[in-house]
Amino acid sequence: MSATLSQNMLLAVPMAPLVGAIAAGFFGKQIGRRGAHSITILGVLIAFIISAMTLKSVAVDGARFNETIYEWMVLGGLKMEVGFLVDGLTAMMMCVVTFVSLMVHIYTIGYMEEDPGYQRFFSYISLFTFSMLMLVMSNNMLQLFFGWEAVGLVSYLLIGFWYTKPTAIFANMKAFLVNRVGDFGFILGIGLLVAYGGSLNYAELFGKSAELAQVKFNAPLWGSDWMMLSVACICLFIGAMGKSAQFPLHVWLPDSMEGPTPISALIHAATMVTAGIFMVARMSPLFELSDTALNFVLVIGAITALFMGFLGIIQNDIKRVVAYSTLSQLGYMTVALGASAYSVAVFHLMTHAFFKALLFLGAGSVIIGMHHDQDIRNMGGLRKYMPITWITSLLGSLALIGTPLFSGFYSKDSIIEAVHASHLPGAQFAYLAVIIGVFVTAFYSFRMYFLVFHGKENFHHKPFPGEHDHHDDHGDEHHEPHESPWVVTAPLILLAIPSVVIGFLAIQPMLFGDFFKDAIFVNHEVHHAMSELAHEFHGAVAMATHGLTALPFWLALAGVVTAYVFYMVAPSIPATIGKVLRPVIVVLENKYFMDWINENILARAARLLGTGLWKGGDGMVIDGVLINGSAKAVGGIAGIVRRVQTGHLYWYALVMILGVIGLMSWQLWPYMWPQFKALAGL
């Protein structure tokens, strides 16, 4: 591909998965299962190949693209159009989305093999890929919002994929409603920028950023004016809090585990949850001008990184452990955004996409091997039955906890260093949160790893869920766990490779090179984090060597050792701690009572408000007074008039005479009144 990017080839990137989604969705019965997975995988493969070629052109040849593809309409001077902006940030996201999606598509062949909704599932995940690609390739706010809402819609369809399962329906409605809250903030932010900037186009808005920073509101509170840009950026970030599951809008993400495992991997690794992180990085020219917004981002990210990690410690469902890990890691990315280390945030987004997809698909492979038992307390010793799943899951776990030389180490340690270098008021709290989070991450990751793959085999004493007691070849009343088929293990191996090496290869160009030079803007005079990181960086090998003596490595090692002692050597310790710290465990088991607050206070208050507006506003005022009241008034007046219209001639003659008398009296009254006063002596 030449240094100039072809519009038609770029257009093929989102269109290829869309064609696959339409074919599998509308013609699934005609083309059958093989046809459905073939056409959707082909579509995503085409998208990945073109994305890889685009990345090469952008990184090596310096190619860029920012053009309108289709002008939808013009309102006044406001152009609403479909357009693509391709730079380093977009090209990297295109490759991550298409590669992870391709792995998930292949994996799905094995995982969903017996599901009656096979074709529908492939249609949805292909549509998900199209939606995310439209979001990341956009060069304007309108298309960004289209992709934003489209990933929300498809996640709703996928989380509730098993629509006969009540918990799945509750989970997808929860995801949909929580994201509506975030999206309300998001569209308010877009509205403010468009109202004051006069354009939906990124480049035009960013060009006016200095002017926008001068606009102030008369504040309703606190007696000082508010910067419009601060309000707009906070509103945009509220949208990101919904999509990227930041506290307190995180509550939908653990429940999204109700969907099939492949979609858990796709939502958590490459699509939905990365949208918010990507959006804030894309809007860096605006966020850089508001320390208030950055501080808000930093604190919210820190709370999410630490407190969601704590919840991962007490989970026993294998998928939920990984889900809370995602929440915590998204908090790390958000902390990096708040510290103005946008490139570090998207670097961690990329490394995390690979090892988190690997961990989710590895968990799915374990679930297949365990005949759909997801409780890690019923596992143990699986490494001898599932060697490929074991080794790839170990590599993913090592990447997650930030082991030196693994991809997660380079991105996670860079986040910690960036926060340490930040001078924002919330930076000290954020640094403390991410440092403690290192130990917590290592502990819950290896708690799961040891309970699943090592120790005593806990699956012999009972048959798996949904199975009848019967004897296998050895006479035991159970099925042996087994390694998954190649369509499941091949994606695990292909994801394990970047999980190990991508950080080592990419840290120099992505953080300290020119890869993001025109995609991400940082005001180095005010926000010093990236400058200090660049000053301390002496190469990937030197960073790994230094990492072996740094605090995060020792905290991660302590987490692993603690997990090993607690669950392999002396399992009585966690039980004892659980009894001593019972009140804390209750709080964690109830997820800080966030679900209770949402369902019993916020949802009930919203329901009462809705009922009041319905019965009081709609029923009494609109229907009772304005509509039915006016009808009754007309009816009452008509009843009176009807009594006057008798049809008798003498009645009409009398009324006419009375009318003439009344009219004459009215005309003569000004002359008669003085005479009347004189006669009366007034």
XYZ file of C-alpha atoms in Angstrom, residues 91-599:
509
model
C -4.657 2.438 12.687
C -3.670 0.802 15.983
C -7.311 0.545 17.090
C -8.359 -0.888 13.706
C -5.776 -3.664 14.030
C -6.644 -4.461 17.653
C -10.390 -4.572 16.973
C -10.143 -6.703 13.828
C -7.490 -9.125 15.165
C -9.249 -9.824 18.470
C -12.579 -10.063 16.645
C -11.083 -12.531 14.163
C -9.818 -14.717 17.019
C -13.235 -14.573 18.704
C -14.979 -15.501 15.436
C -12.784 -18.580 14.976
C -13.134 -19.539 18.649
C -16.926 -19.250 18.406
C -17.071 -22.137 15.917
C -16.028 -24.463 18.724
C -17.687 -22.741 21.661
C -21.156 -22.264 20.136
C -21.089 -25.543 18.189
C -24.292 -26.926 19.703
C -26.179 -23.640 20.165
C -29.401 -23.262 18.153
C -28.716 -19.531 17.685
C -25.392 -20.180 15.908
C -26.029 -18.043 12.800
C -27.607 -15.243 14.840
C -24.567 -15.126 17.119
C -22.149 -14.778 14.201
C -24.328 -12.032 12.752
C -24.252 -10.107 16.038
C -20.490 -10.337 16.643
C -19.801 -9.281 13.056
C -22.175 -6.333 13.497
C -20.366 -5.498 16.745
C -17.074 -5.334 14.835
C -18.602 -3.042 12.180
C -19.977 -0.713 14.884
C -16.642 -0.412 16.682
C -14.766 0.208 13.433
C -17.154 3.027 12.506
C -16.505 4.535 15.938
C -12.706 4.424 15.819
C -12.394 5.485 12.160
C -14.710 8.496 12.512
C -13.494 12.030 11.844
C -16.568 13.732 13.286
C -18.851 13.725 16.323
C -21.949 12.491 14.478
C -20.326 9.282 13.262
C -18.648 8.839 16.657
C -22.071 8.986 18.282
C -23.497 6.535 15.717
C -20.751 3.994 16.505
C -21.121 4.731 20.225
C -24.829 3.890 20.189
C -24.398 0.967 17.791
C -21.940 -0.859 20.077
C -24.392 -0.237 22.927
C -27.239 -1.739 20.929
C -25.301 -4.832 19.827
C -23.975 -5.409 23.355
C -27.619 -5.390 24.498
C -28.425 -8.064 21.894
C -25.388 -10.159 22.821
C -25.599 -9.995 26.621
C -29.224 -11.133 26.304
C -28.393 -13.611 23.539
C -29.938 -16.479 25.535
C -33.252 -14.634 25.730
C -35.088 -17.444 27.537
C -32.776 -17.021 30.536
C -34.208 -14.440 33.020
C -30.785 -13.442 34.368
C -29.546 -12.693 30.843
C -32.561 -10.491 30.102
C -32.056 -8.624 33.387
C -28.342 -8.186 32.605
C -28.851 -6.794 29.109
C -31.524 -4.372 30.308
C -29.185 -3.266 33.100
C -26.362 -2.674 30.601
C -28.709 -0.753 28.317
C -30.115 1.498 31.066
C -26.755 2.253 32.719
C -25.328 3.174 29.326
C -28.301 5.478 28.707
C -27.186 7.459 31.769
C -23.662 7.760 30.404
C -24.850 8.522 26.884
C -27.037 11.364 28.160
C -23.884 13.033 29.480
C -22.047 12.203 26.259
C -24.601 13.887 23.991
C -24.698 16.938 26.291
C -20.923 17.235 25.869
C -21.189 16.926 22.092
C -24.026 19.490 22.094
C -21.942 22.020 24.048
C -18.951 21.636 21.729
C -21.102 21.934 18.610
C -23.052 24.923 20.018
C -19.900 26.899 20.796
C -17.580 25.430 18.157
C -20.039 25.447 15.265
C -18.827 22.157 13.796
C -19.029 18.398 14.227
C -15.639 17.808 12.613
C -12.752 16.913 14.949
C -10.107 18.971 13.138
C -12.295 22.088 13.060
C -13.225 21.743 16.754
C -9.618 21.131 17.803
C -8.579 24.175 15.747
C -10.916 26.305 17.863
C -9.867 24.762 21.192
C -8.094 27.940 22.383
C -11.262 29.989 21.710
C -13.461 27.375 23.389
C -11.224 27.498 26.479
C -12.117 31.190 26.915
C -15.894 30.586 27.069
C -17.338 30.691 30.583
C -20.753 30.119 32.140
C -22.388 31.994 34.984
C -22.205 29.214 37.532
C -25.393 28.301 39.416
C -23.269 27.118 42.367
C -20.076 28.052 44.231
C -20.093 31.640 43.036
C -17.359 31.348 40.372
C -17.720 31.033 36.623
C -17.377 27.607 35.012
C -15.241 26.965 31.958
C -17.460 25.668 29.166
C -14.675 23.314 28.093
C -14.460 21.773 31.588
C -18.210 21.124 31.606
C -18.117 19.695 28.051
C -15.143 17.413 28.782
C -16.701 16.129 32.022
C -19.941 15.438 30.118
C -17.987 13.551 27.435
C -16.207 11.569 30.148
C -19.550 10.657 31.762
C -20.258 8.935 28.436
C -16.915 7.154 28.762
C -17.811 6.150 32.351
C -20.811 4.276 30.961
C -19.091 2.584 28.028
C -15.780 1.935 29.780
C -17.511 0.929 33.029
C -16.027 3.426 35.467
C -17.400 3.818 38.998
C -20.316 4.310 39.613
C -21.515 3.354 36.108
C -19.554 0.074 36.245
C -22.417 -2.074 37.537
C -23.438 -3.467 34.136
C -20.085 -5.023 33.226
C -19.922 -7.985 35.663
C -23.499 -8.900 34.752
C -22.546 -8.951 31.072
C -21.049 -12.374 31.862
C -24.577 -13.708 31.271
C -23.805 -13.639 27.558
C -21.797 -16.453 25.907
C -18.040 -16.413 26.665
C -16.898 -15.291 23.174
C -18.866 -12.089 23.530
C -17.423 -11.533 27.011
C -13.994 -11.565 25.358
C -15.089 -9.214 22.584
C -16.810 -6.709 24.905
C -14.014 -6.730 27.486
C -11.004 -6.747 25.199
C -11.505 -4.926 21.932
C -14.870 -3.256 21.545
C -17.413 -1.671 23.908
C -15.259 -0.950 26.981
C -12.314 0.441 25.014
C -14.571 3.000 23.292
C -14.477 5.424 26.226
C -10.692 5.242 26.602
C -10.231 5.767 22.859
C -12.658 8.717 22.834
C -10.874 10.599 25.640
C -7.506 10.005 23.930
C -8.959 11.290 20.642
C -10.281 14.395 22.455
C -6.888 15.077 24.103
C -6.614 18.591 22.527
C -9.735 19.543 24.501
C -9.045 17.665 27.752
C -5.532 19.158 27.928
C -7.055 22.613 28.396
C -9.023 21.639 31.519
C -7.219 20.511 34.660
C -10.629 20.208 36.339
C -11.759 17.573 33.834
C -8.406 15.738 33.998
C -8.560 15.632 37.792
C -12.092 14.231 37.637
C -10.908 11.543 35.193
C -7.912 10.722 37.388
C -9.903 10.259 40.611
C -12.705 8.213 39.006
C -10.104 5.951 37.357
C -8.237 5.473 40.641
C -11.409 4.504 42.523
C -12.291 1.997 39.788
C -8.777 0.525 39.558
C -8.531 -0.232 43.280
C -12.046 -0.998 44.481
C -13.054 -3.156 41.523
C -9.871 -5.160 42.053
C -10.951 -5.923 45.624
C -14.161 -7.451 44.271
C -12.145 -9.840 42.085
C -10.666 -11.443 45.233
C -13.933 -12.962 46.461
C -15.395 -14.178 43.147
C -15.777 -17.918 42.537
C -17.176 -17.772 38.995
C -14.195 -18.022 36.632
C -15.638 -15.460 34.204
C -16.489 -12.949 36.921
C -12.912 -12.956 38.240
C -11.741 -11.946 34.763
C -14.607 -9.433 34.499
C -13.560 -7.598 37.663
C -9.997 -7.699 36.381
C -11.230 -5.835 33.285
C -12.919 -3.206 35.456
C -9.718 -2.686 37.411
C -7.538 -2.471 34.275
C -9.942 0.021 32.689
C -9.424 2.065 35.841
C -5.664 1.981 35.175
C -6.220 3.238 31.613
C -8.469 6.020 32.899
C -5.863 7.043 35.483
C -3.327 7.378 32.641
C -5.758 9.592 30.715
C -6.176 11.812 33.776
C -2.402 12.122 34.125
C -2.231 13.366 30.485
C -0.434 10.150 29.523
C -2.908 9.451 26.705
C -0.427 7.390 24.696
C 0.249 5.205 27.749
C -3.513 4.698 28.201
C -4.013 3.498 24.615
C -0.802 1.451 24.829
C -2.280 -0.358 27.850
C -5.566 -0.611 25.953
C -3.714 -2.472 23.192
C -1.694 -4.824 25.411
C -4.729 -5.456 27.620
C -6.858 -6.310 24.573
C -4.595 -9.247 23.771
C -4.058 -10.731 27.212
C -7.622 -10.090 28.379
C -9.072 -11.738 25.257
C -6.662 -14.603 25.949
C -7.815 -14.916 29.575
C -11.493 -14.830 28.634
C -11.124 -17.374 25.864
C -8.968 -19.479 28.190
C -11.755 -19.315 30.789
C -14.195 -20.386 28.069
C -11.960 -23.308 27.175
C -11.928 -24.355 30.848
C -15.734 -24.091 30.911
C -15.938 -26.373 27.855
C -13.534 -28.842 29.478
C -15.507 -28.731 32.726
C -18.806 -29.322 30.898
C -20.047 -25.790 31.658
C -19.259 -25.713 35.366
C -17.886 -22.201 36.036
C -17.154 -22.479 39.784
C -13.383 -22.462 40.348
C -13.883 -24.350 43.643
C -14.981 -27.371 41.586
C -11.798 -27.379 39.497
C -8.133 -28.007 40.300
C -5.326 -29.928 38.623
C -6.558 -29.128 35.110
C -3.062 -28.526 33.735
C -2.599 -32.234 33.038
C -5.946 -32.488 31.204
C -5.783 -29.170 29.308
C -2.094 -28.378 28.626
C -2.623 -25.722 25.910
C -5.290 -23.891 27.904
C -3.032 -24.115 30.975
C 0.122 -22.658 29.399
C -1.719 -19.897 27.496
C -3.706 -18.920 30.605
C -0.452 -18.760 32.584
C 1.089 -16.460 29.961
C -2.036 -14.262 30.034
C -1.939 -14.094 33.841
C 1.756 -13.185 33.848
C 1.046 -10.403 31.339
C -1.885 -9.145 33.433
C 0.101 -8.817 36.652
C 2.909 -6.935 34.896
C 5.741 -9.486 34.854
C 8.883 -7.867 33.367
C 9.313 -8.472 29.600
C 5.609 -9.372 29.216
C 3.385 -6.869 27.412
C 1.389 -5.864 30.500
C 4.581 -4.883 32.327
C 5.509 -2.142 29.874
C 2.079 -0.540 29.804
C 1.146 -0.989 33.471
C 4.460 0.230 34.881
C 4.348 3.206 32.507
C 0.935 4.126 33.931
C 2.270 3.929 37.494
C 5.283 6.095 36.591
C 3.104 8.614 34.745
C 0.780 9.042 37.735
C 3.779 9.389 40.026
C 5.022 12.230 37.806
C 1.660 14.044 37.641
C 1.161 17.247 39.653
C -2.650 17.241 39.651
C -4.326 17.368 43.096
C -5.717 13.843 42.750
C -2.425 12.286 41.638
C -1.251 11.163 45.092
C -4.482 9.269 45.762
C -4.343 7.779 42.253
C -0.731 6.657 42.730
C -1.604 4.963 46.009
C -4.589 3.239 44.358
C -2.633 1.869 41.383
C 0.252 0.716 43.573
C -2.042 -1.218 45.943
C -3.864 -2.460 42.851
C -0.676 -4.233 41.687
C -0.750 -6.545 44.702
C -4.519 -7.037 44.446
C -4.333 -7.900 40.728
C -1.579 -10.444 41.254
C -3.445 -11.994 44.183
C -6.820 -12.540 42.496
C -5.237 -13.548 39.162
C -3.133 -16.286 40.685
C -5.829 -17.307 43.155
C -7.868 -18.209 40.087
C -4.886 -19.729 38.276
C -3.879 -21.982 41.197
C -7.448 -23.091 41.996
C -8.135 -23.979 38.354
C -4.897 -25.557 37.151
C -3.087 -26.775 40.281
C -3.818 -28.471 43.567
C -6.400 -31.124 44.335
C -8.845 -32.248 41.653
C -12.270 -31.261 42.950
C -14.393 -32.517 40.073
C -14.346 -36.263 40.803
C -16.825 -36.284 43.664
C -19.869 -35.275 41.643
C -21.157 -35.204 38.095
C -21.070 -31.932 36.210
C -24.162 -29.712 36.129
C -26.840 -30.965 33.788
C -25.367 -34.454 33.548
C -26.817 -37.721 34.804
C -24.745 -40.024 36.955
C -23.021 -42.576 34.785
C -19.771 -44.495 34.703
C -16.946 -43.668 32.354
C -14.285 -46.108 31.159
C -12.567 -46.011 34.550
C -15.713 -46.721 36.505
C -15.827 -43.252 38.108
C -19.071 -41.323 38.180
C -17.851 -38.352 36.150
C -16.494 -37.184 32.821
C -12.781 -36.431 32.623
C -12.043 -32.794 31.696
C -10.597 -32.610 28.191
C -8.610 -30.204 26.025
C -10.730 -28.090 23.730
C -10.793 -28.558 19.908
C -8.309 -26.708 17.675
C -10.781 -23.925 16.776
C -10.647 -23.003 20.478
C -6.942 -23.594 21.182
C -5.577 -21.968 17.981
C -6.908 -18.500 18.937
C -5.444 -19.003 22.426
C -1.989 -19.609 20.961
C -2.303 -16.701 18.497
C -3.378 -14.339 21.299
C -0.635 -15.578 23.637
C 2.079 -14.390 21.218
C 1.228 -10.633 21.324
C 0.388 -10.991 25.043
C 4.059 -11.765 25.573
C 5.933 -9.678 22.973
C 3.812 -6.699 21.824
C 4.787 -4.467 24.748
C 8.522 -5.050 24.200
C 8.187 -4.270 20.477
C 5.827 -1.304 20.631
C 6.810 0.744 23.699
C 9.504 2.811 21.956
C 7.473 3.991 18.920
C 4.151 4.309 20.726
C 5.259 6.156 23.857
C 8.483 7.901 22.900
C 8.479 7.905 19.096
C 6.365 9.653 16.453
C 3.609 7.046 16.218
C 0.952 9.241 17.883
C 2.577 12.586 17.023
C -0.453 14.129 15.268
C -3.157 12.013 16.948
C -2.566 12.880 20.607
C -1.833 16.341 21.962
C -0.127 16.984 25.313
C 0.755 20.381 26.760
C 4.167 19.389 28.143
C 4.715 22.786 29.781
C 1.801 22.164 32.165
C 1.548 18.344 32.282
C 4.996 16.822 32.736
C 4.259 13.100 33.029
C 5.263 12.048 29.505
C 8.364 14.286 29.523
C 9.576 12.643 32.730
C 8.845 9.165 31.361
C 10.837 9.958 28.209
C 13.739 11.256 30.309
C 13.860 8.014 32.346
C 13.356 5.586 29.430
C 16.528 3.863 28.162
C 15.046 1.066 26.076
C 12.735 -1.898 26.589
C 15.443 -4.213 27.966
C 16.717 -1.615 30.440
C 13.150 -0.957 31.586
C 12.572 -4.672 32.232
C 15.891 -4.977 34.084
C 15.067 -1.984 36.241
C 11.559 -3.379 36.734
C 12.998 -6.360 38.626
C 14.092 -4.024 41.429
C 11.063 -1.695 41.366
C 8.222 -1.668 43.891
C 5.476 -2.896 41.480
C 7.407 -6.111 40.718
C 7.832 -6.947 44.402
C 4.184 -6.197 45.103
C 3.128 -8.441 42.207
C 5.451 -11.196 43.444
C 4.022 -10.816 46.944
C 0.519 -11.183 45.496
C 1.456 -14.402 43.687
C 3.207 -15.873 46.744
C 0.290 -14.926 49.010
C -2.173 -16.595 46.627
C 0.002 -19.731 46.528
C 0.267 -19.933 50.324
C -3.446 -19.221 50.857
C -4.812 -21.661 48.311
C -2.145 -24.315 47.777
C -0.250 -24.589 51.081
C -2.689 -23.565 53.824
C -6.274 -23.244 52.542
C -7.480 -22.728 56.115
C -5.999 -19.201 56.167
C -8.557 -17.590 53.784
C -11.400 -19.235 55.712
C -10.055 -17.841 59.003
C -9.552 -14.369 57.511
C -13.086 -14.581 56.085
C -14.493 -15.174 59.578
C -12.450 -12.401 61.189
C -13.249 -9.875 58.458
C -16.841 -10.990 57.942
C -18.297 -7.435 57.742
C -15.773 -6.559 55.003
C -16.583 -9.768 53.112
C -20.307 -8.957 53.293
C -19.636 -5.525 51.765
C -17.550 -7.120 48.988
C -20.064 -9.909 48.347
C -22.743 -7.243 47.948
C -20.494 -5.284 45.574
C -20.446 -2.237 47.896
C -24.263 -2.373 47.819
C -24.207 -0.510 44.512
C -26.827 -2.808 42.987
C -29.019 -2.380 46.073
C -28.682 1.419 45.905
C -29.452 1.430 42.181
C -32.435 -0.901 42.430
